[in-house]
Every structure is written in structure tokens, then in C-alpha cells.
Amino acid sequence: MNPHLPPFSLQGHNLESLNVEESVVSALSKLQVDTIAQMPWLHAVDGMLPPTNRWFSPLAFGSPDPVFPMPLSYIQTNQGFVFGLPRVTSSRHTVSSPAAPDIDVNVGASSYRIARHDLGSITVEFLNSVGRVLGHAVIAEGVPYVSYTADVAHDVSLSVPFTMKYESCAIAEVEGQSYGLVTSGAYSSRSIRLVAGQFLSLIAFPRLADSATPAEVERSVLRLAQHASFPVSHVSVAAGSISDDIVTTVRYVAAENGPVAVVRMPHHFGAAGDILGEYETVDGTLPLISAKVLEWRTPRVSPAAGLDLDGVPADVLEEIRAQVVLDLAVPERAPVDSYFGGKALVRDAQLARLADQLGVAGADEFRAGFERRLTAWAATDMDSRSFFFDDVWMGVVGREPSFGAEEFNDHHTQYGYFMYAAALAVEANAALLEVLESRIDALAFDVASPVLTDSVPQLRVFDPYKGHSWASGRAPFDEGNNQESISEAVNSWNGLALWAKVTGREWLADLAQWLLSLEAASAQAYWLNFDRKDPVRLAYKHSIVPLVWGAKHDYATWFSGEKSAMLGILLLPMSPVSVYLAQDAERILDNLEEVVGYYDNYAVTYGDYLVMYAALAGGATAEKAWQIARDFEPELVDDGNSKAYMMAWVASCRSY
């Protein structure tokens, strides 16, 4: 890789001179070492950390399942690979684009391994029966062609014949989809002879306007063929800011500094480039642009620790204060697993902060209990309420892991609760920093280390091109990787930002701000506020997508078929930063309509979060939400929430 293009850079910060790697390693070294889950055989070069939570994770862990590097599908075989352009279908509950096994590429290999990866691309090496590398393929997110380069002389065979219809570009048609082949080797219909250093690129052509003339089609084909004639080698990512916007720069490095074609996604606000066509994808109808550098701006979402109650009338504050007193008296909850344990701590942290904010007398005992429960997670002994370093999977795992966290599922959605609770605790009692710092740092660096170390990967869960995180560690699914609780992902980066503030690290705060803003923008673009008029969604009859996959948008959850769960999982824990959801009051009402119906029934699973979401619509809806919050049955409040916090949230959204 080009040493002048680090895989990830953070504007205004030299991560090397700041000794960030040393900080990461130091925090992780303080954990005890163990492993509790067997790991599948890793298809990777020696020394590579297990690439969990990536769009390509199935390849790394030897799964036969496809991966979806937008807009293509790619299936690994021992002999080579199968690729194609998925066709999108939509129904009442699903928008789907299953893998298209259109072209089988046989390079004569016996096995494969991932040779390198970065935050936007991978290189797959193909080996013969004696372990010699025959060649390597590069697959980059957003790029509509796969390039294969020979390391030694050999033949490559294709499952379909290509005809040299245009100068320098052969064409094949598979079930109505056009594909192109460009190569520096010796081409003959279904066979290409390559010598060391020669390549072939297979292209999935985009859709052009129905009115395109044959001459326009030819120009389009040849232009994209020219792009594919310069194979992409790697991708680098830079995070920065301009004024009130966060800026993301994804730089595609191609051979001889050639052009690159890349798909522009809905959250790539303002990314510029000549349009080469468009693709129908599960994420919408998207343009293909010529852009070696994909740069876009994202509205800044500011981290938030607590609720703004300025201007709330005294009588309303008194009602909330009375409820705080009642909630402080609820018997303590101290789950020992890595999900519900964190949720309980956030409930207590928010309640303790609210008690301080409202001057509730007698809250000291509750805060002391909360601090005791929190610091128990920082203990060095290996009881149930603790974390350890897994030296097989290479990362931090709870002694009592939840939802497959031992296989690195959901780390960010779980660890964000601990970061948020710890930040609020240190904000109120600075002496706790010394007790908590190394343990919370370890959780933070497990999911969001900006540097690659020998212990943890770089930005384990986050996909900069897609603008959001992936929740599955191994992703052994036909539809690629997935993420359900986008709201808990946003909560995680808010917790990271608050933790950065109390620890005084500007570089970590800027990193968290970037992650927070991108994840929040993607929450709107793909989960909660997507374009319902896009042709690929016309048959889909819901206003939200609870479960986003690489190849499917699904009206479903992993845990419940209730409509309230479908929306609630996209809202909880409604931390103070969730005010970013207030962008479109009409869409909030649409999203709620399917759940609570004409009778506004909030006595449902996650009903408390639905009330809080309704308040963000403002006006009469917020007034109604206040009345519902006042009368809400405490036993219906989620275990990560309190009635007092719910009331305070709703009160903060009202107009006085």
C-alpha cells in the first residue's frame, strides 16, 4: 500500500504522535485473557486479525454465503469466484436482492485466503494445490467491477462466453443483464491466458435511460471499460469537518492513477462525479459516478449527556421530581450479562443525573449504589460482572456475553451503554475516572480503535462507505451482514463522545463525532426516513425498515413480530442525543400510525419509547404525549428506562 495514504486518518490529529496505538494496547493489556467460543478456520494470511463485523466476514470465516460489496454480489469458491449484479424484488414486507450467480470464474485454484483488507476493499489470493499463489482479486465497496491479476502464468475460464462487440471490451448477456470483460491477457471467448502482472476485470453494466441510442450505449460501455482497465488496489478513508458538517473522504487508489467508477449512496450528500448510469439496489435507485475520491458532507450531530429542561414550567418540573423520588425507591437491578447489565447502568445513570438536575433530596444513597454497581464491572477478578480479552477472536468479551457477543455480535450496541453510563458517572464524580478509565477504554477501543494494533482491528464494526455499523461478527447468512438496532449504534457513538470528553482526549471526541453523525444520517436514510417513492420500494408497504442487510431490507426483527418492537428497536434507548430524530414531524406520525393505530395505544412492548418518539413531532402531538407519559403504567417501562426520564424527555419536547 502507498505509505502516503494511511488506511484511516483523522483531520487535525497525528494518531502516531499522539501514541494512540500505545493507549489502545495499554488498556487491553490490563484485562485478563481467556476465550469461550471456538472460532472457525480463518481464511486469511498468517498474522491477520479475525475480520469480524465486516461486509466480507463470511469469506474470512469460510462461510459459503455470498457477500455484497455494492452493487455486486460475490461468492467465493475454492477454484475462483462467482459474481453478478443482484436483481431487486420488493414485496409488502421485504426489499430483496439475492446473490446473482451469473458468471463463474475458475482460476484453477485449490484454496483461497484474504491477503489484506482496509476500510473499503479486500484482496483475495488464490492458491494452487501446493500453496503457490496463482493470482489475486480485489473487490471494493461501491465499485461495479471485480479485477483479477495473475501472479504466475495460468488460464482463467469463464462459465459464459464473451463476444468482442466493442473495441477493447467483450460483452456477455445473462438473463437480461449485460456484463463486460476487459483484459491485458490473451482473450478467447470463455478463456483468458494471463502471465504474471496481467489482469482481467469483469463489469456489471449500469442501467441507462430507455431513450439511449446505440451510439450512447457504446460510449457508456467504453467509458466504464476504461475505468475497469485500471484495477483498484486499495481504499483509504479520512474523517474531518467543515463548519457544521462532518466530512468523509473515501479515496480509491487505482493502477497508474486511473479513473474509478463508484456507486453514490443516499447518504453521500453532495458527492460529485460524472454520472455513468444507475443501479437498482436494496438501498434505492443509485447513480454510478466517475470519482476516484468519494467525498460527502454529513450534518453534525452533537453528543448529548442530559436533557435540556430550561423553560419547563415549575409545576411540570415538580411532577417529574415526584416521579424521580418514586423511581429512586425501585429495588436495584444489577444484571450480570453484557447487554442488560449495561442497560441497567444507563437507567441508573440517567436517573441519578436527573435527580441532581432537579435537586431531589436524598438521592446520594441511590448514586452511591449506582457507582458501586458500575465500578464492579471494572474489577480485575473474573466474576460474572466483568470483561476479558479473547486472544483467539482478538477483542473484549463479557464473562456473561449476550446475543452471541462471544462471537463478536453486537459489541458496539452493548458497550455503548457502559461508555455512556461511565461518562455520566465521571461527570458527576471525577474520582471515578481512575477506577474506570482502563476498562471503559478497552470497550471503546474494541469497537472503535482508529489504528490497527496487534490486539484489535481498526474500527471493528464501522463501514465508512455504507455510513453505518454491522452487528454480526461472522455474518453466516445468505443476505450478508446486518444491523437491527441502529438507535443503539447511535447511542454507542454518543457514549464514546461523552467518554472522550470526560477523559479529555480531543482526538477521540472528533472520532466519535464522525461516527455519531454518519450513523445518525444512515439511520434516517435506510431505517426510519428513506425515500418511499423510489421505484424499488413501491411494493414495500411500511414506512420503516427494522432490519437492514447487505442484500435485504426486511420488516422483521431478530426477537419479536410485534409492530411495536419493529419501531421500538429503532428508537431505544432514546438517550438525549436522539433528538436528531426530530427532522420530519410528518414522518414520525407516519411511522407511529402503523404501530399505535387510531386509538393511540401505547400499552405495548417499548410503548415508553414510542411515547418519547411521538413527543419529537412537537405541537399537539407532544402535548398528547405528555398526558400519556404522566399516566403511563410504571411496570410497562422498559428495563433500560425509567418513568421519570420518560416524563422529562417528553416535557423537554413541549412548547411552553
Short mmCIF file of N, CA, C and O in Angstrom, two decimals, residues 152-210:
data_model
loop_
_atom_site.label_atom_id
_atom_site.label_comp_id
_atom_site.label_asym_id
_atom_site.label_seq_id
_atom_site.Cartn_x
_atom_site.Cartn_y
_atom_site.Cartn_z
N VAL A 152 1.34 -15.60 -11.42
CA VAL A 152 2.10 -16.50 -12.29
C VAL A 152 1.24 -16.76 -13.53
O VAL A 152 0.04 -16.51 -13.54
N ALA A 153 1.85 -17.28 -14.57
CA ALA A 153 1.11 -17.56 -15.80
C ALA A 153 0.11 -18.70 -15.58
O ALA A 153 0.46 -19.74 -15.02
N HIS A 154 -1.13 -18.47 -15.99
CA HIS A 154 -2.14 -19.53 -15.94
C HIS A 154 -3.36 -19.09 -16.74
O HIS A 154 -3.50 -17.92 -17.13
N ASP A 155 -4.28 -20.03 -16.94
CA ASP A 155 -5.51 -19.76 -17.68
C ASP A 155 -6.66 -19.52 -16.70
O ASP A 155 -6.73 -20.13 -15.62
N VAL A 156 -7.56 -18.66 -17.13
CA VAL A 156 -8.79 -18.40 -16.38
C VAL A 156 -9.95 -18.74 -17.30
O VAL A 156 -9.99 -18.31 -18.46
N SER A 157 -10.88 -19.54 -16.81
CA SER A 157 -12.04 -19.91 -17.63
C SER A 157 -13.31 -19.29 -17.06
O SER A 157 -13.45 -19.12 -15.84
N LEU A 158 -14.23 -18.96 -17.95
CA LEU A 158 -15.48 -18.31 -17.59
C LEU A 158 -16.65 -19.21 -17.94
O LEU A 158 -16.60 -19.96 -18.93
N SER A 159 -17.72 -19.13 -17.17
CA SER A 159 -18.86 -20.02 -17.37
C SER A 159 -19.75 -19.58 -18.53
O SER A 159 -20.60 -20.34 -18.97
N VAL A 160 -19.58 -18.35 -18.99
CA VAL A 160 -20.38 -17.85 -20.11
C VAL A 160 -19.45 -17.27 -21.16
O VAL A 160 -18.37 -16.76 -20.84
N PRO A 161 -19.82 -17.33 -22.42
CA PRO A 161 -18.96 -16.78 -23.47
C PRO A 161 -19.09 -15.26 -23.56
O PRO A 161 -20.18 -14.71 -23.41
N PHE A 162 -17.99 -14.60 -23.80
CA PHE A 162 -17.96 -13.16 -24.03
C PHE A 162 -17.62 -12.91 -25.50
O PHE A 162 -16.73 -13.56 -26.06
N THR A 163 -18.32 -11.96 -26.10
CA THR A 163 -18.11 -11.61 -27.50
C THR A 163 -17.54 -10.20 -27.60
O THR A 163 -18.06 -9.28 -26.95
N MET A 164 -16.51 -10.02 -28.40
CA MET A 164 -15.88 -8.72 -28.55
C MET A 164 -16.77 -7.82 -29.42
O MET A 164 -16.52 -7.59 -30.60
N LYS A 165 -17.80 -7.31 -28.81
CA LYS A 165 -18.77 -6.47 -29.51
C LYS A 165 -18.26 -5.05 -29.70
O LYS A 165 -18.55 -4.39 -30.69
N TYR A 166 -17.49 -4.58 -28.71
CA TYR A 166 -16.93 -3.23 -28.78
C TYR A 166 -15.41 -3.32 -28.70
O TYR A 166 -14.85 -4.27 -28.15
N GLU A 167 -14.75 -2.32 -29.23
CA GLU A 167 -13.29 -2.26 -29.16
C GLU A 167 -12.84 -2.32 -27.71
O GLU A 167 -13.30 -1.55 -26.88
N SER A 168 -11.98 -3.24 -27.38
CA SER A 168 -11.35 -3.41 -26.07
C SER A 168 -12.28 -3.92 -24.98
O SER A 168 -11.87 -4.05 -23.84
N CYS A 169 -13.53 -4.23 -25.32
CA CYS A 169 -14.46 -4.71 -24.29
C CYS A 169 -15.36 -5.79 -24.86
O CYS A 169 -16.13 -5.55 -25.80
N ALA A 170 -15.27 -6.99 -24.30
CA ALA A 170 -16.14 -8.10 -24.69
C ALA A 170 -17.41 -8.06 -23.85
O ALA A 170 -17.40 -7.59 -22.70
N ILE A 171 -18.49 -8.56 -24.41
CA ILE A 171 -19.80 -8.45 -23.78
C ILE A 171 -20.44 -9.82 -23.64
O ILE A 171 -20.32 -10.68 -24.52
N ALA A 172 -21.13 -10.02 -22.50
CA ALA A 172 -21.97 -11.21 -22.31
C ALA A 172 -23.31 -10.77 -21.74
O ALA A 172 -23.39 -9.77 -21.00
N GLU A 173 -24.34 -11.49 -22.10
CA GLU A 173 -25.68 -11.22 -21.57
C GLU A 173 -26.12 -12.42 -20.75
O GLU A 173 -26.08 -13.56 -21.23
N VAL A 174 -26.52 -12.17 -19.51
CA VAL A 174 -27.01 -13.23 -18.64
C VAL A 174 -28.34 -12.79 -18.06
O VAL A 174 -28.40 -11.85 -17.26
N GLU A 175 -29.41 -13.44 -18.51
CA GLU A 175 -30.76 -13.15 -18.01
C GLU A 175 -31.06 -11.66 -18.03
O GLU A 175 -31.56 -11.09 -17.05
N GLY A 176 -30.75 -11.04 -19.15
CA GLY A 176 -31.09 -9.64 -19.34
C GLY A 176 -30.10 -8.64 -18.79
O GLY A 176 -30.27 -7.43 -18.98
N GLN A 177 -29.07 -9.09 -18.11
CA GLN A 177 -28.05 -8.19 -17.56
C GLN A 177 -26.79 -8.26 -18.42
O GLN A 177 -26.31 -9.34 -18.75
N SER A 178 -26.26 -7.10 -18.75
CA SER A 178 -25.05 -7.03 -19.56
C SER A 178 -23.81 -6.98 -18.68
O SER A 178 -23.77 -6.25 -17.68
N TYR A 179 -22.82 -7.76 -19.09
CA TYR A 179 -21.53 -7.77 -18.40
C TYR A 179 -20.43 -7.49 -19.42
O TYR A 179 -20.56 -7.80 -20.61
N GLY A 180 -19.36 -6.90 -18.91
CA GLY A 180 -18.23 -6.60 -19.76
C GLY A 180 -16.96 -7.26 -19.26
O GLY A 180 -16.83 -7.57 -18.07
N LEU A 181 -16.03 -7.48 -20.18
CA LEU A 181 -14.73 -8.05 -19.85
C LEU A 181 -13.65 -7.23 -20.52
O LEU A 181 -13.69 -7.02 -21.74
N VAL A 182 -12.72 -6.73 -19.72
CA VAL A 182 -11.53 -6.10 -20.26
C VAL A 182 -10.33 -6.84 -19.69
O VAL A 182 -10.36 -7.28 -18.53
N THR A 183 -9.30 -7.01 -20.48
CA THR A 183 -8.15 -7.77 -20.01
C THR A 183 -6.90 -7.35 -20.75
O THR A 183 -6.95 -6.91 -21.90
N SER A 184 -5.78 -7.49 -20.07
CA SER A 184 -4.48 -7.28 -20.71
C SER A 184 -3.88 -8.61 -21.15
O SER A 184 -2.79 -8.67 -21.70
N GLY A 185 -4.63 -9.71 -20.92
CA GLY A 185 -4.18 -11.03 -21.32
C GLY A 185 -4.70 -11.42 -22.69
O GLY A 185 -5.27 -10.60 -23.43
N ALA A 186 -4.53 -12.67 -23.04
CA ALA A 186 -4.97 -13.21 -24.33
C ALA A 186 -6.37 -13.77 -24.17
O ALA A 186 -6.59 -14.74 -23.45
N TYR A 187 -7.33 -13.13 -24.87
CA TYR A 187 -8.75 -13.44 -24.69
C TYR A 187 -9.25 -14.37 -25.78
O TYR A 187 -8.93 -14.22 -26.96
N SER A 188 -10.09 -15.34 -25.37
CA SER A 188 -10.74 -16.22 -26.33
C SER A 188 -12.06 -16.71 -25.76
O SER A 188 -12.11 -17.74 -25.07
N SER A 189 -13.11 -15.96 -25.99
CA SER A 189 -14.49 -16.29 -25.61
C SER A 189 -14.65 -16.63 -24.13
O SER A 189 -14.99 -15.79 -23.33
N ARG A 190 -14.38 -17.89 -23.76
CA ARG A 190 -14.55 -18.30 -22.37
C ARG A 190 -13.23 -18.49 -21.65
O ARG A 190 -13.21 -18.97 -20.52
N SER A 191 -12.14 -18.15 -22.27
CA SER A 191 -10.83 -18.41 -21.66
C SER A 191 -9.92 -17.21 -21.83
O SER A 191 -9.94 -16.54 -22.87
N ILE A 192 -9.15 -16.92 -20.79
CA ILE A 192 -8.17 -15.84 -20.83
C ILE A 192 -6.84 -16.39 -20.36
O ILE A 192 -6.77 -17.03 -19.29
N ARG A 193 -5.81 -16.19 -21.15
CA ARG A 193 -4.46 -16.59 -20.76
C ARG A 193 -3.77 -15.38 -20.18
O ARG A 193 -3.62 -14.35 -20.83
N LEU A 194 -3.34 -15.50 -18.90
CA LEU A 194 -2.66 -14.41 -18.22
C LEU A 194 -1.23 -14.82 -17.89
O LEU A 194 -0.97 -15.97 -17.52
N VAL A 195 -0.31 -13.88 -18.00
CA VAL A 195 1.03 -14.05 -17.45
C VAL A 195 1.15 -13.12 -16.27
O VAL A 195 0.29 -12.27 -16.02
N ALA A 196 2.21 -13.28 -15.50
CA ALA A 196 2.36 -12.51 -14.27
C ALA A 196 2.21 -11.02 -14.54
O ALA A 196 2.83 -10.46 -15.44
N GLY A 197 1.35 -10.37 -13.75
CA GLY A 197 1.12 -8.94 -13.88
C GLY A 197 -0.05 -8.58 -14.76
O GLY A 197 -0.53 -7.44 -14.71
N GLN A 198 -0.54 -9.51 -15.58
CA GLN A 198 -1.69 -9.22 -16.42
C GLN A 198 -2.98 -9.41 -15.63
O GLN A 198 -3.03 -10.16 -14.66
N PHE A 199 -4.04 -8.73 -16.08
CA PHE A 199 -5.29 -8.72 -15.31
C PHE A 199 -6.48 -8.94 -16.21
O PHE A 199 -6.41 -8.82 -17.45
N LEU A 200 -7.59 -9.21 -15.57
CA LEU A 200 -8.89 -9.13 -16.22
C LEU A 200 -9.84 -8.44 -15.26
O LEU A 200 -9.70 -8.56 -14.03
N SER A 201 -10.76 -7.66 -15.79
CA SER A 201 -11.80 -7.03 -14.99
C SER A 201 -13.16 -7.40 -15.57
O SER A 201 -13.36 -7.33 -16.79
N LEU A 202 -14.07 -7.82 -14.70
CA LEU A 202 -15.43 -8.16 -15.08
C LEU A 202 -16.36 -7.09 -14.56
O LEU A 202 -16.34 -6.74 -13.38
N ILE A 203 -17.19 -6.55 -15.45
CA ILE A 203 -18.00 -5.38 -15.16
C ILE A 203 -19.48 -5.74 -15.22
O ILE A 203 -19.92 -6.44 -16.14
N ALA A 204 -20.25 -5.23 -14.25
CA ALA A 204 -21.71 -5.29 -14.33
C ALA A 204 -22.18 -3.91 -14.77
O ALA A 204 -22.04 -2.94 -14.03
N PHE A 205 -22.70 -3.82 -15.98
CA PHE A 205 -23.04 -2.51 -16.53
C PHE A 205 -24.30 -1.94 -15.87
O PHE A 205 -25.25 -2.67 -15.56
N PRO A 206 -24.31 -0.62 -15.69
CA PRO A 206 -25.49 0.03 -15.10
C PRO A 206 -26.59 0.20 -16.13
O PRO A 206 -26.40 -0.01 -17.33
N ARG A 207 -27.72 0.61 -15.62
CA ARG A 207 -28.87 0.87 -16.49
C ARG A 207 -28.74 2.28 -17.05
O ARG A 207 -28.37 3.22 -16.35
N LEU A 208 -29.06 2.41 -18.33
CA LEU A 208 -29.10 3.72 -18.97
C LEU A 208 -30.55 4.11 -19.23
O LEU A 208 -31.47 3.29 -19.07
N ALA A 209 -30.76 5.34 -19.63
CA ALA A 209 -32.12 5.79 -19.95
C ALA A 209 -32.68 4.97 -21.10
O ALA A 209 -31.94 4.55 -22.02
N ASP A 210 -33.98 4.72 -21.06
CA ASP A 210 -34.62 3.94 -22.12
C ASP A 210 -34.43 4.58 -23.49
O ASP A 210 -34.45 3.90 -24.52
#
